[in-house]
Amino acid sequence: MATDLHELLRSLRVWDPETTDLRPFDPATAPEDPLPLFAEWFAQAVAAGQPEPHTMSLATADASGLPDVRIVMLHGADERGWSFASHAGSRKGRHLTGRPYAALCFYWPVLGRQVRVRGPVTAAPSEESRGDLHARSTGALAAALTGRQSEVLGSLEELNRTSESAWERAAREPEAPVPSWTLYRLRAEEAEFFQGDERRRHVRLRYRHAESPETGWTRELLWP
């Protein structure tokens, strides 16, 4: 029997009280900079048992301005920006070369929270990219050594052969170089924190970086 998608969608709930803890959020108590608030919310998502809280949507655009989005892993967040990594020749890498601007979105449904960040993206120096890769797991290195990300694949058998060879090399050479591996940093020009509310009075706090560095960030509430 075919799945009735519309019926299935109508049967689903958002933020079921049995699995979601919608917490109060007072924007008046928020810090002046978005990074400390992000770190606090991230830690709370981890403590609340949110699966894979370090995954995020990454949106880029191609040379024609057409958007694309995928899930990637957060590698760090500090005063230099929110960082993630990929091959320079991948689709996202090519997008960022042509249009070095992107947007991120974290969604933590166990708390009914979203964090959205956007701004210009730069590539870290090659030594930092190498350090980022070699600080990760053998599997991460094997995946990087497999390479050819986003290229057309002839068959799953070809993938299996190449992957097995990459795993063997990763185990044998844990410092094996992958020149195309690139650590990217998104420097936030805007960051929004969304706290869901059961009566749909969602709280949205937006930080915007002022044009003058001396004035820091401006904060404003948005209608839900």
Short mmCIF file of C-alpha atoms in Angstrom, two decimals:
data_model
loop_
_atom_site.label_atom_id
_atom_site.label_comp_id
_atom_site.label_asym_id
_atom_site.label_seq_id
_atom_site.Cartn_x
_atom_site.Cartn_y
_atom_site.Cartn_z
CA MET A 1 0.00 0.00 0.00
CA ALA A 2 1.36 3.42 -0.98
CA THR A 3 2.17 5.86 1.80
CA ASP A 4 -0.32 8.72 2.21
CA LEU A 5 2.19 11.50 2.80
CA HIS A 6 -0.41 14.14 3.67
CA GLU A 7 -2.09 11.89 6.22
CA LEU A 8 1.27 11.01 7.72
CA LEU A 9 2.21 14.68 8.01
CA ARG A 10 -1.06 15.52 9.74
CA SER A 11 -0.40 12.80 12.32
CA LEU A 12 2.88 14.31 13.47
CA ARG A 13 3.42 16.75 16.33
CA VAL A 14 6.03 19.42 16.85
CA TRP A 15 7.63 19.69 20.29
CA ASP A 16 5.79 16.86 21.99
CA PRO A 17 5.83 17.61 25.75
CA GLU A 18 7.02 14.07 26.40
CA THR A 19 10.26 14.68 24.52
CA THR A 20 10.68 18.46 24.40
CA ASP A 21 11.54 20.90 27.18
CA LEU A 22 10.53 24.41 26.08
CA ARG A 23 12.46 26.64 28.43
CA PRO A 24 11.88 30.33 29.14
CA PHE A 25 14.31 32.70 27.46
CA ASP A 26 14.64 36.31 28.60
CA PRO A 27 16.53 38.27 25.91
CA ALA A 28 17.24 41.01 28.45
CA THR A 29 19.69 38.66 30.16
CA ALA A 30 21.49 37.70 26.94
CA PRO A 31 25.18 38.64 26.63
CA GLU A 32 26.32 41.46 24.35
CA ASP A 33 28.11 39.03 22.02
CA PRO A 34 26.36 36.03 20.39
CA LEU A 35 29.24 33.60 20.92
CA PRO A 36 28.81 33.14 24.70
CA LEU A 37 25.08 32.58 24.22
CA PHE A 38 25.78 30.02 21.50
CA ALA A 39 28.22 28.18 23.78
CA GLU A 40 25.64 28.16 26.59
CA TRP A 41 22.83 26.90 24.36
CA PHE A 42 25.09 24.30 22.80
CA ALA A 43 26.09 22.97 26.23
CA GLN A 44 22.43 22.85 27.27
CA ALA A 45 21.52 20.92 24.11
CA VAL A 46 24.25 18.37 24.89
CA ALA A 47 23.08 18.07 28.51
CA ALA A 48 19.47 17.63 27.36
CA GLY A 49 20.45 14.64 25.22
CA GLN A 50 20.04 16.22 21.82
CA PRO A 51 21.44 13.72 19.26
CA GLU A 52 24.33 15.11 17.22
CA PRO A 53 23.97 18.72 18.39
CA HIS A 54 27.13 19.63 16.49
CA THR A 55 25.53 19.00 13.11
CA MET A 56 24.22 21.99 11.21
CA SER A 57 22.76 23.00 7.87
CA LEU A 58 25.20 24.86 5.63
CA ALA A 59 23.71 26.97 2.83
CA THR A 60 25.81 28.25 -0.06
CA ALA A 61 25.10 29.58 -3.56
CA ASP A 62 26.58 28.74 -6.94
CA ALA A 63 27.91 31.15 -9.56
CA SER A 64 24.36 31.85 -10.76
CA GLY A 65 23.15 32.59 -7.25
CA LEU A 66 21.16 29.36 -6.97
CA PRO A 67 21.09 28.08 -3.36
CA ASP A 68 22.21 24.72 -2.05
CA VAL A 69 22.13 23.26 1.45
CA ARG A 70 23.52 20.22 3.25
CA ILE A 71 24.29 18.95 6.75
CA VAL A 72 27.87 19.33 7.97
CA MET A 73 29.66 19.14 11.31
CA LEU A 74 30.72 22.09 13.43
CA HIS A 75 34.47 21.93 14.08
CA GLY A 76 34.68 24.90 16.42
CA ALA A 77 33.38 28.36 17.26
CA ASP A 78 35.47 31.20 18.64
CA GLU A 79 36.29 34.85 18.02
CA ARG A 80 37.55 33.89 14.54
CA GLY A 81 34.21 32.37 13.52
CA TRP A 82 32.19 29.16 13.22
CA SER A 83 34.32 26.51 11.51
CA PHE A 84 33.63 23.49 9.31
CA ALA A 85 35.69 21.58 6.76
CA SER A 86 35.47 20.01 3.33
CA HIS A 87 37.47 19.38 0.18
CA ALA A 88 38.18 22.56 -1.76
CA GLY A 89 36.98 20.83 -4.93
CA SER A 90 33.65 19.67 -3.49
CA ARG A 91 30.46 21.44 -4.50
CA LYS A 92 30.41 23.50 -1.32
CA GLY A 93 34.12 24.25 -1.74
CA ARG A 94 33.58 25.49 -5.28
CA HIS A 95 30.62 27.58 -4.16
CA LEU A 96 32.67 29.19 -1.42
CA THR A 97 35.50 29.95 -3.82
CA GLY A 98 33.12 31.78 -6.16
CA ARG A 99 30.84 33.27 -3.51
CA PRO A 100 32.57 33.29 -0.11
CA TYR A 101 29.41 33.86 1.93
CA ALA A 102 27.24 31.29 3.69
CA ALA A 103 24.56 30.65 6.29
CA LEU A 104 24.38 28.08 9.08
CA CYS A 105 21.39 26.72 10.98
CA PHE A 106 21.41 24.58 14.13
CA TYR A 107 18.17 22.90 15.21
CA TRP A 108 17.85 21.34 18.65
CA PRO A 109 14.24 20.04 18.91
CA VAL A 110 14.65 18.66 22.44
CA LEU A 111 14.70 22.31 23.57
CA GLY A 112 12.68 23.83 20.71
CA ARG A 113 15.66 25.96 19.74
CA GLN A 114 17.29 27.16 16.55
CA VAL A 115 20.43 29.21 15.99
CA ARG A 116 21.03 30.82 12.62
CA VAL A 117 24.32 32.44 11.63
CA ARG A 118 25.44 34.04 8.38
CA GLY A 119 28.42 35.96 7.12
CA PRO A 120 31.54 35.85 4.95
CA VAL A 121 33.63 32.69 4.81
CA THR A 122 37.41 32.40 4.60
CA ALA A 123 39.72 29.40 4.31
CA ALA A 124 42.12 28.80 7.19
CA PRO A 125 45.87 28.49 6.49
CA SER A 126 46.89 25.08 5.16
CA GLU A 127 48.68 24.11 8.38
CA GLU A 128 45.48 24.68 10.36
CA SER A 129 43.51 22.60 7.86
CA ARG A 130 46.03 19.78 8.24
CA GLY A 131 45.86 20.01 12.01
CA ASP A 132 42.06 19.93 11.92
CA LEU A 133 42.02 16.76 9.81
CA HIS A 134 44.69 14.89 11.75
CA ALA A 135 43.01 15.67 15.07
CA ARG A 136 39.97 13.68 13.93
CA SER A 137 39.31 9.95 13.70
CA THR A 138 40.84 7.35 11.41
CA GLY A 139 37.50 7.19 9.62
CA ALA A 140 37.54 10.93 8.97
CA LEU A 141 41.03 10.67 7.48
CA ALA A 142 40.00 7.67 5.39
CA ALA A 143 37.00 9.59 4.04
CA ALA A 144 39.24 12.54 3.19
CA LEU A 145 41.76 10.25 1.47
CA THR A 146 38.96 8.68 -0.55
CA GLY A 147 38.49 12.14 -2.05
CA ARG A 148 36.63 13.02 -5.26
CA GLN A 149 33.76 14.46 -3.21
CA SER A 150 30.73 15.49 -5.30
CA GLU A 151 32.14 13.91 -8.49
CA VAL A 152 30.03 11.39 -10.43
CA LEU A 153 30.54 7.84 -9.13
CA GLY A 154 30.61 4.95 -11.58
CA SER A 155 29.50 2.23 -9.16
CA LEU A 156 29.33 1.26 -5.50
CA GLU A 157 32.00 -1.33 -6.19
CA GLU A 158 34.39 1.45 -7.23
CA LEU A 159 33.59 3.32 -4.03
CA ASN A 160 34.20 0.21 -1.92
CA ARG A 161 37.59 -0.47 -3.50
CA THR A 162 38.77 3.13 -3.14
CA SER A 163 37.46 3.40 0.41
CA GLU A 164 39.13 0.17 1.54
CA SER A 165 42.45 1.40 0.18
CA ALA A 166 41.96 4.75 1.94
CA TRP A 167 41.17 3.03 5.27
CA GLU A 168 44.32 0.95 5.00
CA ARG A 169 46.43 4.02 4.31
CA ALA A 170 44.79 6.02 7.11
CA ALA A 171 45.63 3.27 9.60
CA ARG A 172 49.17 3.00 8.25
CA GLU A 173 49.83 6.75 7.88
CA PRO A 174 47.82 8.71 10.46
CA GLU A 175 49.54 11.92 9.29
CA ALA A 176 48.87 11.29 5.58
CA PRO A 177 48.43 14.62 3.77
CA VAL A 178 45.23 15.57 1.98
CA PRO A 179 46.03 18.88 0.23
CA SER A 180 42.43 19.55 -0.78
CA TRP A 181 41.12 19.32 2.80
CA THR A 182 40.18 22.84 3.88
CA LEU A 183 39.05 24.29 7.17
CA TYR A 184 36.58 27.12 6.60
CA ARG A 185 35.51 29.82 9.03
CA LEU A 186 32.30 31.79 8.86
CA ARG A 187 32.63 35.19 10.53
CA ALA A 188 29.17 36.10 11.76
CA GLU A 189 27.63 39.34 10.58
CA GLU A 190 24.26 38.23 11.93
CA ALA A 191 23.17 35.59 14.44
CA GLU A 192 19.63 34.75 15.50
CA PHE A 193 18.53 32.74 18.54
CA PHE A 194 15.03 31.22 18.43
CA GLN A 195 13.31 29.78 21.49
CA GLY A 196 10.04 27.99 20.79
CA ASP A 197 6.97 28.57 22.95
CA GLU A 198 3.99 26.22 23.35
CA ARG A 199 1.54 29.08 22.72
CA ARG A 200 3.51 30.05 19.59
CA ARG A 201 4.90 33.17 21.25
CA HIS A 202 8.35 32.24 20.07
CA VAL A 203 11.20 34.45 21.23
CA ARG A 204 13.60 35.54 18.49
CA LEU A 205 16.70 37.54 19.35
CA ARG A 206 18.86 38.79 16.50
CA TYR A 207 22.41 40.05 16.81
CA ARG A 208 23.78 42.21 14.01
CA HIS A 209 27.37 43.29 13.77
CA ALA A 210 27.60 47.06 13.62
CA GLU A 211 29.56 48.68 10.79
CA SER A 212 31.98 50.16 13.29
CA PRO A 213 33.94 47.57 15.32
CA GLU A 214 34.00 49.98 18.27
CA THR A 215 30.23 49.76 18.69
CA GLY A 216 30.14 45.96 18.69
CA TRP A 217 26.82 44.19 18.25
CA THR A 218 23.28 45.50 18.10
CA ARG A 219 20.44 43.32 19.47
CA GLU A 220 16.80 43.35 18.44
CA LEU A 221 13.71 41.21 18.88
CA LEU A 222 11.83 39.80 15.88
CA TRP A 223 8.20 38.86 15.53
CA PRO A 224 7.77 35.08 15.47
#
